[in-house]
JSON list of C-alpha atoms in Angstrom, two decimals:
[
{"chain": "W", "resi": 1333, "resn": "UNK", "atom": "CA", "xyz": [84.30, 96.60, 87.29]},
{"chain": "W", "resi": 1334, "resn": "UNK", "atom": "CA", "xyz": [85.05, 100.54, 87.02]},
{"chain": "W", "resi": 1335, "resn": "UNK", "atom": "CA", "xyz": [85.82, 100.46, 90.73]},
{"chain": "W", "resi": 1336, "resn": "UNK", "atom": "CA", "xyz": [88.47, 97.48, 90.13]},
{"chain": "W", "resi": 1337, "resn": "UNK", "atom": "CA", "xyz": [90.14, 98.99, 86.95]},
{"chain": "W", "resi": 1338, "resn": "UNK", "atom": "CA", "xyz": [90.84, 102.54, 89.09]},
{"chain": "W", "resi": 1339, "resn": "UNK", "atom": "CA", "xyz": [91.76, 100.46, 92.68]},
{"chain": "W", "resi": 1340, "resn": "UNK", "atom": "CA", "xyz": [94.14, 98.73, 90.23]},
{"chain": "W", "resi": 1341, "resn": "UNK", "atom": "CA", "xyz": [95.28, 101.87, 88.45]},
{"chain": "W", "resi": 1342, "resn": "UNK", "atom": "CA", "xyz": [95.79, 103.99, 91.56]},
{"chain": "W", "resi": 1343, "resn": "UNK", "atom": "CA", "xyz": [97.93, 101.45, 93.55]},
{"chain": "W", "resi": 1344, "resn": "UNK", "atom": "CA", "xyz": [100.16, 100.87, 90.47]},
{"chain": "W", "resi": 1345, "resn": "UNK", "atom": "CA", "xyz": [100.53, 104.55, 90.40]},
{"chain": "W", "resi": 1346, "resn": "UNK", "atom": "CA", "xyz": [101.28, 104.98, 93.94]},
{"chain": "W", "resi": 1347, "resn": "UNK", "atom": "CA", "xyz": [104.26, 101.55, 93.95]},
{"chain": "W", "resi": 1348, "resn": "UNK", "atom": "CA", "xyz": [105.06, 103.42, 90.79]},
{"chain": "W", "resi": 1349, "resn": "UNK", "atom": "CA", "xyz": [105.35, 106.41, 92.21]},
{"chain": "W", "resi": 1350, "resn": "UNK", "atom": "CA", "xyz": [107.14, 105.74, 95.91]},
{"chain": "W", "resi": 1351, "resn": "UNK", "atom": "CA", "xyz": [109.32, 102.72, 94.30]},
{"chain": "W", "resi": 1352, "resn": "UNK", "atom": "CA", "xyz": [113.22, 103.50, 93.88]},
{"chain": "W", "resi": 1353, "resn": "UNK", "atom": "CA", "xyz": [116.09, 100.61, 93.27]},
{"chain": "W", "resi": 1354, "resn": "UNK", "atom": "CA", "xyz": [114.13, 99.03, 89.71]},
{"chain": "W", "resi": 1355, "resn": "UNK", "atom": "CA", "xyz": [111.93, 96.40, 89.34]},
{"chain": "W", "resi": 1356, "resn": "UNK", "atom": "CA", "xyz": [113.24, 93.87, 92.43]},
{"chain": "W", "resi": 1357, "resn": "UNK", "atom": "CA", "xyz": [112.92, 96.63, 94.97]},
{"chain": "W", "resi": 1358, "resn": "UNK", "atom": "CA", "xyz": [109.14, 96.96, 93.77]},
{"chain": "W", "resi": 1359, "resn": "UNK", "atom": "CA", "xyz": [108.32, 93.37, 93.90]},
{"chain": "W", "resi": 1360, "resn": "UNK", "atom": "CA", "xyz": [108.27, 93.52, 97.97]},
{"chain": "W", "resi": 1361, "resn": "UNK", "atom": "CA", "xyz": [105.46, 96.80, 97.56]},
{"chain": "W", "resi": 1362, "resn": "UNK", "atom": "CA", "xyz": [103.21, 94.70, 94.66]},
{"chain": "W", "resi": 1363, "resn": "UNK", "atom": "CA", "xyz": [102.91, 92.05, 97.05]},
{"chain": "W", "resi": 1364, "resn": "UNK", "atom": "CA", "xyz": [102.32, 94.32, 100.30]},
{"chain": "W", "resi": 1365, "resn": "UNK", "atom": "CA", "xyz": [98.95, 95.75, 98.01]},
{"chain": "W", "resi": 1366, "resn": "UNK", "atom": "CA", "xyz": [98.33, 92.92, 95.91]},
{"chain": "W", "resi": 1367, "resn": "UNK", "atom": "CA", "xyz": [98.63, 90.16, 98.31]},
{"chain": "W", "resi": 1368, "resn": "UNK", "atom": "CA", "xyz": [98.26, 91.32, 102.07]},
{"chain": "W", "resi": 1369, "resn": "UNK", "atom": "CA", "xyz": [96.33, 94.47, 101.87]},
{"chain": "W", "resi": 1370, "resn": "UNK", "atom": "CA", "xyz": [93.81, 94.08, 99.10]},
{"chain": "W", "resi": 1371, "resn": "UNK", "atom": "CA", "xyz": [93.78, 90.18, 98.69]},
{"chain": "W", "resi": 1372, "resn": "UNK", "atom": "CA", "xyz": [93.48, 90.15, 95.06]},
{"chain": "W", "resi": 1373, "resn": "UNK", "atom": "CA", "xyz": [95.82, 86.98, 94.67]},
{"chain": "W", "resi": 1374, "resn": "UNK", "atom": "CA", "xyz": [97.10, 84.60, 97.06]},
{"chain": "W", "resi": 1375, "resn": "UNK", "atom": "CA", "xyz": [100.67, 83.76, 97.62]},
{"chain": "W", "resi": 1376, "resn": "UNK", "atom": "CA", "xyz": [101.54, 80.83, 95.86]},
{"chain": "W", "resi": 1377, "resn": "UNK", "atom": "CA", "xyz": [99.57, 82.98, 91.99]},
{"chain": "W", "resi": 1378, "resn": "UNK", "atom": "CA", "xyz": [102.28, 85.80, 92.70]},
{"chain": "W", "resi": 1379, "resn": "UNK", "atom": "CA", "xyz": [104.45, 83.77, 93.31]},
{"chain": "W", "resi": 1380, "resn": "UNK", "atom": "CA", "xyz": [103.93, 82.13, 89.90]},
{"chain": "W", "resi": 1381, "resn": "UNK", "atom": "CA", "xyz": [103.81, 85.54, 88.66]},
{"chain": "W", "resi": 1382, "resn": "UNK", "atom": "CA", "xyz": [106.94, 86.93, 90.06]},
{"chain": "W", "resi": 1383, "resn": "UNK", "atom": "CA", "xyz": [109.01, 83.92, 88.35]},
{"chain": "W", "resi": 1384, "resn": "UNK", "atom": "CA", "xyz": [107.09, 84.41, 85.10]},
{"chain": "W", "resi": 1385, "resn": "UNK", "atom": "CA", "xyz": [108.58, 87.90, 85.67]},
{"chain": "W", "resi": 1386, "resn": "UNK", "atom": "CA", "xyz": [111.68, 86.71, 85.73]},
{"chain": "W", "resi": 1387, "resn": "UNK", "atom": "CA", "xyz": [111.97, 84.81, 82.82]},
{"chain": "W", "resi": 1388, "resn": "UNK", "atom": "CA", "xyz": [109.83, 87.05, 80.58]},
{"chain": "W", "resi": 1389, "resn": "UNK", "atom": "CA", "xyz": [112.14, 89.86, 78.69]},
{"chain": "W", "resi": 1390, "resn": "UNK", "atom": "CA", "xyz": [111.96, 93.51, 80.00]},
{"chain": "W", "resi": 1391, "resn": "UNK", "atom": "CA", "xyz": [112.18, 95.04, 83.21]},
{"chain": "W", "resi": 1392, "resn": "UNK", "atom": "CA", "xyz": [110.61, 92.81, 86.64]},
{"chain": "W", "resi": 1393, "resn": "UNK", "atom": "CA", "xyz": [108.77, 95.66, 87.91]},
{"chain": "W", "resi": 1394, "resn": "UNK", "atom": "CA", "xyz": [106.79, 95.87, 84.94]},
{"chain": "W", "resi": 1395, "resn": "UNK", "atom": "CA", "xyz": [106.22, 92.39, 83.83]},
{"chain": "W", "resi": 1396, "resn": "UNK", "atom": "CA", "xyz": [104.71, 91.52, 86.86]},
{"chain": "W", "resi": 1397, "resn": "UNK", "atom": "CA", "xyz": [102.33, 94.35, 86.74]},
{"chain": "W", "resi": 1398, "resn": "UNK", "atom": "CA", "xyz": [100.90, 93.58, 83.69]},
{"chain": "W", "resi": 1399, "resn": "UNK", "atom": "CA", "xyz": [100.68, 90.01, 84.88]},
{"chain": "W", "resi": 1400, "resn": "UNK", "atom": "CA", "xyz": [99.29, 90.66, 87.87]},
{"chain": "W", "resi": 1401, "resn": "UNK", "atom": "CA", "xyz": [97.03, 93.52, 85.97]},
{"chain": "W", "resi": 1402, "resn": "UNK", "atom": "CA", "xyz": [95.39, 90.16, 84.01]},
{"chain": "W", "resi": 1403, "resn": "UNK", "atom": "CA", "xyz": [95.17, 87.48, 86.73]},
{"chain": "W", "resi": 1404, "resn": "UNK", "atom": "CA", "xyz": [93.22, 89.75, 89.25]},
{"chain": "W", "resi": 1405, "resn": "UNK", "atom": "CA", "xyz": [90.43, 90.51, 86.00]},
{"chain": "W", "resi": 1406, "resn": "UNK", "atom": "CA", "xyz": [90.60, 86.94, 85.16]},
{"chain": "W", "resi": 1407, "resn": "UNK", "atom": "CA", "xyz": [90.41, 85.57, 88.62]},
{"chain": "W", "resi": 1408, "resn": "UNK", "atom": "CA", "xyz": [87.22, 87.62, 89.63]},
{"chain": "W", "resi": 1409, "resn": "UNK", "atom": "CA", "xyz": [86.07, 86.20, 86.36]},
{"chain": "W", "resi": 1410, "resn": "UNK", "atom": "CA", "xyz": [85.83, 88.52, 83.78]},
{"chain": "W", "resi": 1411, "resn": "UNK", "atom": "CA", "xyz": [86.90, 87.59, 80.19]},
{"chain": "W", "resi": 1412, "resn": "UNK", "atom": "CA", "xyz": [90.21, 87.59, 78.65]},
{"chain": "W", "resi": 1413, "resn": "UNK", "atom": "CA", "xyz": [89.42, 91.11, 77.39]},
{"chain": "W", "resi": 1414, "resn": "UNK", "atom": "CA", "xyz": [88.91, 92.94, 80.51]},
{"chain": "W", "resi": 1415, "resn": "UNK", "atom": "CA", "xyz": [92.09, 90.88, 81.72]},
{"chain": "W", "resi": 1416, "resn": "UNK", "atom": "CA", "xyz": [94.04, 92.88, 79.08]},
{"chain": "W", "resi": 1417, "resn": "UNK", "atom": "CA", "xyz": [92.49, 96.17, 79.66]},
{"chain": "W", "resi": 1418, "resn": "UNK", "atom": "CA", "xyz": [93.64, 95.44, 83.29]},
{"chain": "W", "resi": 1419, "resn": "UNK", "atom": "CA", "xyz": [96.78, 94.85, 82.13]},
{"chain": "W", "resi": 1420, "resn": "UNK", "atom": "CA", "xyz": [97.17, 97.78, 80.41]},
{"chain": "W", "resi": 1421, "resn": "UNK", "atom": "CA", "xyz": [96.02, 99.56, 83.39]},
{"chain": "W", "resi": 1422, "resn": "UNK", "atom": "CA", "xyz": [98.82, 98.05, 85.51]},
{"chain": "W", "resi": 1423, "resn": "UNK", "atom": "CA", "xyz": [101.28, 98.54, 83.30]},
{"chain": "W", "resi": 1424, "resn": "UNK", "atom": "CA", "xyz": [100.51, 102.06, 81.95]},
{"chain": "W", "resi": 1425, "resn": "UNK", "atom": "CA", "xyz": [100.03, 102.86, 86.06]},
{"chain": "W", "resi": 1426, "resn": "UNK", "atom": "CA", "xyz": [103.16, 101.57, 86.95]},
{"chain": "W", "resi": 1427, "resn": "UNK", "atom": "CA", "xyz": [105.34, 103.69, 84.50]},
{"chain": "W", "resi": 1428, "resn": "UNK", "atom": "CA", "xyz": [103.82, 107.25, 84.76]},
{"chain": "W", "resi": 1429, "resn": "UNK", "atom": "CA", "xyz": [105.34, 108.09, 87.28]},
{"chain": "W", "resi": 1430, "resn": "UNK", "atom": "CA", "xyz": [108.81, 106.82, 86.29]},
{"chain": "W", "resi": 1431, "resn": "UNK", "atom": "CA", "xyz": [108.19, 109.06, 83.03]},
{"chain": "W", "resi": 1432, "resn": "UNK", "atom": "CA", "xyz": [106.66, 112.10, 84.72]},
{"chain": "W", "resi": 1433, "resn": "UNK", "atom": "CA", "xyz": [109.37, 112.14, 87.47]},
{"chain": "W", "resi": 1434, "resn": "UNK", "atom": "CA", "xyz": [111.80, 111.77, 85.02]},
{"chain": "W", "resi": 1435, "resn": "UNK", "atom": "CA", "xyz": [110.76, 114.53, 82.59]},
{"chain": "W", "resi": 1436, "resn": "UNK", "atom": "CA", "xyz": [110.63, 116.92, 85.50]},
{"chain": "W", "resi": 1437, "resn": "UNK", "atom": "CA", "xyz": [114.00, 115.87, 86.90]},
{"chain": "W", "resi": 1438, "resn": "UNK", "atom": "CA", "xyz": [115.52, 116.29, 83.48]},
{"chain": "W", "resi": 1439, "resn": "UNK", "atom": "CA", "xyz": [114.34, 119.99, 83.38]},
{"chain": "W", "resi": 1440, "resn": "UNK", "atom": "CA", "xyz": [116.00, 120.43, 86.82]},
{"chain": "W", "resi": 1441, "resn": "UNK", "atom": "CA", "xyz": [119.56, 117.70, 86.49]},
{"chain": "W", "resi": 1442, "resn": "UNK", "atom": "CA", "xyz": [121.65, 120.25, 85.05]},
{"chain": "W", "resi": 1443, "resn": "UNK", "atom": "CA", "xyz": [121.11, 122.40, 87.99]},
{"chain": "W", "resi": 1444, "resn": "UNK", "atom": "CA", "xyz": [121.46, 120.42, 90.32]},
{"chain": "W", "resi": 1445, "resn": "UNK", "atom": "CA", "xyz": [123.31, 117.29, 89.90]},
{"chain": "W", "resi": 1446, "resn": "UNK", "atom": "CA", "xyz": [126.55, 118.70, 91.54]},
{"chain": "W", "resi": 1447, "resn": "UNK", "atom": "CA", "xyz": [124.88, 119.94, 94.57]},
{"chain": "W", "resi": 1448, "resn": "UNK", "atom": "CA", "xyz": [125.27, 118.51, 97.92]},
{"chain": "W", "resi": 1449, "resn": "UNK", "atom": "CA", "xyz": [122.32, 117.55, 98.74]},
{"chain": "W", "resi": 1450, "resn": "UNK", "atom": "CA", "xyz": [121.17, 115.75, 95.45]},
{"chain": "W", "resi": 1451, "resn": "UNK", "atom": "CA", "xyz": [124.47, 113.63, 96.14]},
{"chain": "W", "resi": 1452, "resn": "UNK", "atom": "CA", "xyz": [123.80, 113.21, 99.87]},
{"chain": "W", "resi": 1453, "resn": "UNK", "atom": "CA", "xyz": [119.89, 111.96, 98.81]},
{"chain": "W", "resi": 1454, "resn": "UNK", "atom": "CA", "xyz": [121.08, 109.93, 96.38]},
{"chain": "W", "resi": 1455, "resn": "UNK", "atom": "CA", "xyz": [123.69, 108.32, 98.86]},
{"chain": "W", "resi": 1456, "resn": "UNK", "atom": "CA", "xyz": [121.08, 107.75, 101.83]},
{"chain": "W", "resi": 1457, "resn": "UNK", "atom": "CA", "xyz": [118.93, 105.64, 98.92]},
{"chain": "W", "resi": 1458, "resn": "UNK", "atom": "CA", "xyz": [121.27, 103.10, 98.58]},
{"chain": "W", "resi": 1459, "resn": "UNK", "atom": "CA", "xyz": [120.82, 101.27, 101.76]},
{"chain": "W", "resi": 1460, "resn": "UNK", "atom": "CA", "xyz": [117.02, 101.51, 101.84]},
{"chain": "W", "resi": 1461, "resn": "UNK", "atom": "CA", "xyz": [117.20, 100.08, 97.97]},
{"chain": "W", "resi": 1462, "resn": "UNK", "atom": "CA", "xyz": [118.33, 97.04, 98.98]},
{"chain": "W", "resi": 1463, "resn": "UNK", "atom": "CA", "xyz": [116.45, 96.57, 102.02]},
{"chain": "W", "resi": 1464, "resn": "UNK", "atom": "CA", "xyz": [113.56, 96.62, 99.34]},
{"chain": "W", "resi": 1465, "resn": "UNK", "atom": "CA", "xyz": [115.19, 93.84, 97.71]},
{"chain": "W", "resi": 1466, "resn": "UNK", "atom": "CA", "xyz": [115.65, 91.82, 100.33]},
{"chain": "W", "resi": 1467, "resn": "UNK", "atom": "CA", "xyz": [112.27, 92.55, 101.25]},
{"chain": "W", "resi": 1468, "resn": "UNK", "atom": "CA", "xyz": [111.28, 90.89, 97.90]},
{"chain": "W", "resi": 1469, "resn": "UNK", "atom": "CA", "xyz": [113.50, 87.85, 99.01]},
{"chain": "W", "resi": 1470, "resn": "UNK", "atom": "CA", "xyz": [111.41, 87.25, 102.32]},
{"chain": "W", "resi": 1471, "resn": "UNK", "atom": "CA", "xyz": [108.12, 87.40, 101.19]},
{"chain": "W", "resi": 1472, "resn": "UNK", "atom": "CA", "xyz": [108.54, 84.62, 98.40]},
{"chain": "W", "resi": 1473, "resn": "UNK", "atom": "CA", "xyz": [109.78, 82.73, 101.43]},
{"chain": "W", "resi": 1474, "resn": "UNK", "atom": "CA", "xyz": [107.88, 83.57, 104.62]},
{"chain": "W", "resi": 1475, "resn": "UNK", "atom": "CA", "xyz": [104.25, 84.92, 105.15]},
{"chain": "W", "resi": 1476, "resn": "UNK", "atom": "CA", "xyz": [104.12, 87.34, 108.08]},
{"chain": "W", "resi": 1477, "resn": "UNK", "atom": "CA", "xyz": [100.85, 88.20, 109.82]},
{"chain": "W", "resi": 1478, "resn": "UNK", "atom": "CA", "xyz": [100.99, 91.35, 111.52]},
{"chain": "W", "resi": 1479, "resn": "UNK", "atom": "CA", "xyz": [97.77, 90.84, 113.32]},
{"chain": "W", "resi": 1480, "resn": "UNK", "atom": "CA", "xyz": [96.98, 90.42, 116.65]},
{"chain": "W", "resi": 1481, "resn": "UNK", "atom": "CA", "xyz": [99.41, 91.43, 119.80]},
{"chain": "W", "resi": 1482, "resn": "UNK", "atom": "CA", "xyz": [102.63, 89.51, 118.44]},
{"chain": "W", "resi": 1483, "resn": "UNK", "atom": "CA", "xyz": [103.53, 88.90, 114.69]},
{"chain": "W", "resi": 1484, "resn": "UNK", "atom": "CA", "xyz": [103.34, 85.51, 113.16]},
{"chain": "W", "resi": 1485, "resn": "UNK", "atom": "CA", "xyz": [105.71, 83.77, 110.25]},
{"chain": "W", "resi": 1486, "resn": "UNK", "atom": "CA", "xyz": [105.69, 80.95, 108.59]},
{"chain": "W", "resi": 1487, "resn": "UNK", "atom": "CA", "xyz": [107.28, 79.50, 105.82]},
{"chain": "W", "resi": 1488, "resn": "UNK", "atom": "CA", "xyz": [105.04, 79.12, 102.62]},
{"chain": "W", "resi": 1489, "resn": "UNK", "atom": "CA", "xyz": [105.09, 76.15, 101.44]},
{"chain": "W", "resi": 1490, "resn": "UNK", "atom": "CA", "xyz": [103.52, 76.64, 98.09]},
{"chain": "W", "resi": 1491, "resn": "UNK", "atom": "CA", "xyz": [107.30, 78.34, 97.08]},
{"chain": "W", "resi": 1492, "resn": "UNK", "atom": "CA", "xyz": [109.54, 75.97, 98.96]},
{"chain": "W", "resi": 1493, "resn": "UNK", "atom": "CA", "xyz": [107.53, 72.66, 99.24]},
{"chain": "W", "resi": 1494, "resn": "UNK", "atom": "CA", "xyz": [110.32, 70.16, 100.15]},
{"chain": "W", "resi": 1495, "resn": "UNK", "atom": "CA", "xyz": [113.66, 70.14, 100.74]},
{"chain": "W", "resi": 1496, "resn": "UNK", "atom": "CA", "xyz": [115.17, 70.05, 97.09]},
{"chain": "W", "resi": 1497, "resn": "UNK", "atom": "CA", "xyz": [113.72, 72.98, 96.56]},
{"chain": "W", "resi": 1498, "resn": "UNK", "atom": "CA", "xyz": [115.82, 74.87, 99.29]},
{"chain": "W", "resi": 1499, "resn": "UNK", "atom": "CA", "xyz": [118.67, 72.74, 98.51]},
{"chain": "W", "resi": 1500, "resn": "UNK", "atom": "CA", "xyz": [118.23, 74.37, 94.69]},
{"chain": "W", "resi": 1501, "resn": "UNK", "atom": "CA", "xyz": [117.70, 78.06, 96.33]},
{"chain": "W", "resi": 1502, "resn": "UNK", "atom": "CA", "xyz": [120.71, 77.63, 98.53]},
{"chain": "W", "resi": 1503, "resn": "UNK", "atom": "CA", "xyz": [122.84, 76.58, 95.35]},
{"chain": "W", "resi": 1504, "resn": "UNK", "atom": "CA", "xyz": [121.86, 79.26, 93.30]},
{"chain": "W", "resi": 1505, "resn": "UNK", "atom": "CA", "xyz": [122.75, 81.59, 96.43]},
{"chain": "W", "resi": 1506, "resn": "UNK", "atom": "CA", "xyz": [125.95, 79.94, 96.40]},
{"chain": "W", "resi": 1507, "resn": "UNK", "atom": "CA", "xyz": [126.90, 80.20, 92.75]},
{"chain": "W", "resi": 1508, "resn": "UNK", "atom": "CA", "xyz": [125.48, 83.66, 92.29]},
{"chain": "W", "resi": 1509, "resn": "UNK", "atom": "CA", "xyz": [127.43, 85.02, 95.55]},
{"chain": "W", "resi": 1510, "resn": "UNK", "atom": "CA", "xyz": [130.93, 83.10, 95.26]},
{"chain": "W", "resi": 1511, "resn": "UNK", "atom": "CA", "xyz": [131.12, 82.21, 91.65]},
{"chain": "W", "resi": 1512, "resn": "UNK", "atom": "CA", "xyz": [129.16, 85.56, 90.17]},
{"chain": "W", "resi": 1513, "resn": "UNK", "atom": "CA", "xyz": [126.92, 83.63, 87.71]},
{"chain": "W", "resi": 1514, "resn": "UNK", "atom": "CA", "xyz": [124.77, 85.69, 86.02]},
{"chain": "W", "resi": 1515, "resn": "UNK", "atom": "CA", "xyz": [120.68, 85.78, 86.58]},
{"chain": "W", "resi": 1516, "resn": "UNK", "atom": "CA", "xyz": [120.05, 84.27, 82.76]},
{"chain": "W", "resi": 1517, "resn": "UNK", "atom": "CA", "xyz": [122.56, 81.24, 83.32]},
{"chain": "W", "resi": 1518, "resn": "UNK", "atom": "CA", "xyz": [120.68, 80.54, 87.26]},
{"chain": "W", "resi": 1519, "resn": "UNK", "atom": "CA", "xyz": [117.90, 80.70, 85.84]},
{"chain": "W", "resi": 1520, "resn": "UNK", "atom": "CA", "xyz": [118.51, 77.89, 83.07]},
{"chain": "W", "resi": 1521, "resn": "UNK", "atom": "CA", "xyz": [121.05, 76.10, 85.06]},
{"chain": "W", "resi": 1522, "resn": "UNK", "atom": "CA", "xyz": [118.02, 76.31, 88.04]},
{"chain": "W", "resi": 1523, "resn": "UNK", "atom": "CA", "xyz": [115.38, 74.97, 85.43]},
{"chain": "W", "resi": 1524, "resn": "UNK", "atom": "CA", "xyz": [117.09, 72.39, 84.04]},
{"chain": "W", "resi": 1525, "resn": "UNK", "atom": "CA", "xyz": [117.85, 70.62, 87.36]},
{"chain": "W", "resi": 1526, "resn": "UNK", "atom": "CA", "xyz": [114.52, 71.79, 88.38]},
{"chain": "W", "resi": 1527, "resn": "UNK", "atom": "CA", "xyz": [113.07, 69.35, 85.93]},
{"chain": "W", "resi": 1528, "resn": "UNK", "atom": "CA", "xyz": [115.56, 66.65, 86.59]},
{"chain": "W", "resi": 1529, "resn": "UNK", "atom": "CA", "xyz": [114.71, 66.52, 90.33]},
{"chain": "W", "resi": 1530, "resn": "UNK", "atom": "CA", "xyz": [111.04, 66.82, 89.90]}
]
């Protein structure tokens, strides 16, 4: 159990650490470690978790940790205890480094801020920000299995199990993109047709 609450800790602190763009950008590197590399949950429970996430208040990045922080205690079947000491793990683990990072840069921002390379770093972190998030996107959509000589994908179907359910992604898309609807009204506009059509 010691072994799980530092693997736990340790790989919050490291997405913690290497994450930039907020909480979407992070949700692509929780599932790399929670999902494909350590195999603590399967798709279709973080999936669950990353929507849970979304509708929970505060930031995604950290929701989910905690989440996640429970369901891999409670799913190796420890009691609702440890589950909350692992998510306090998780959580704590996965703001450290936000909070030591920032108290350091604080110390050096008035220096610095004009100088050409902070701005240029700052600039190149853009693009790879929201590759992260659109990392996020794909891997609530498609599984990809790097093994072997060529890699395989496939849609999961746990996420998007018929077509309503892309024809509710695609509208959401649509009305988010054209119309500029913010996340709080998709998400109740989404779950009130969501129980209509289902």
């Amino acid at each position: 159990m010691l072994l799980l609450f530092w693997q736990i800790f340790s790989t919050f602190f490291l997405i913690g650490l290497f994450n930039f763009g907020g909480g979407g950008a992070m949700l692509s590197l929780i599932q790399a470690q929670v999902v494909s590399i350590h195999g603590w949950l399967d798709e279709g429970t973080f999936t669950d978790i990353v929507a849970i996430s979304q509708t929970t208040p505060g930031p995604i990045g950290i929701n989910c940790a905690t989440y996640v922080g429970f369901e891999v205690f409670h799913s190796a079947g420890y009691g609702m205890v440890t589950g909350i000491l692992g998510s306090l793990a998780a959580t704590l683990a996965v703001v450290l480094p936000s909070f030591l990072v920032f108290f350091f840069i604080m110390k050096l921002f008035n220096r610095f801020h004009e100088a050409p390379a902070f701005t240029a770093a700052m600039t190149a972190l853009k693009p790879a920000v929201a590759g992260l998030i659109g990392a996020a996107a794909l891997v609530l959509i498609m599984d990809f299995n790097w093994n072997g000589g060529s890699p395989a994908v496939r849609l999961l179907t746990d996420n998007f199990p018929d077509w309503k359910a892309w024809l509710l992604f695609a509208g959401a898309f649509i009305l988010s993109y054209t119309r500029k609807v913010g996340p709080i009204a998709l998400i109740l506009i989404s779950a009130a047709i969501g129980l209509l059509i289902y």
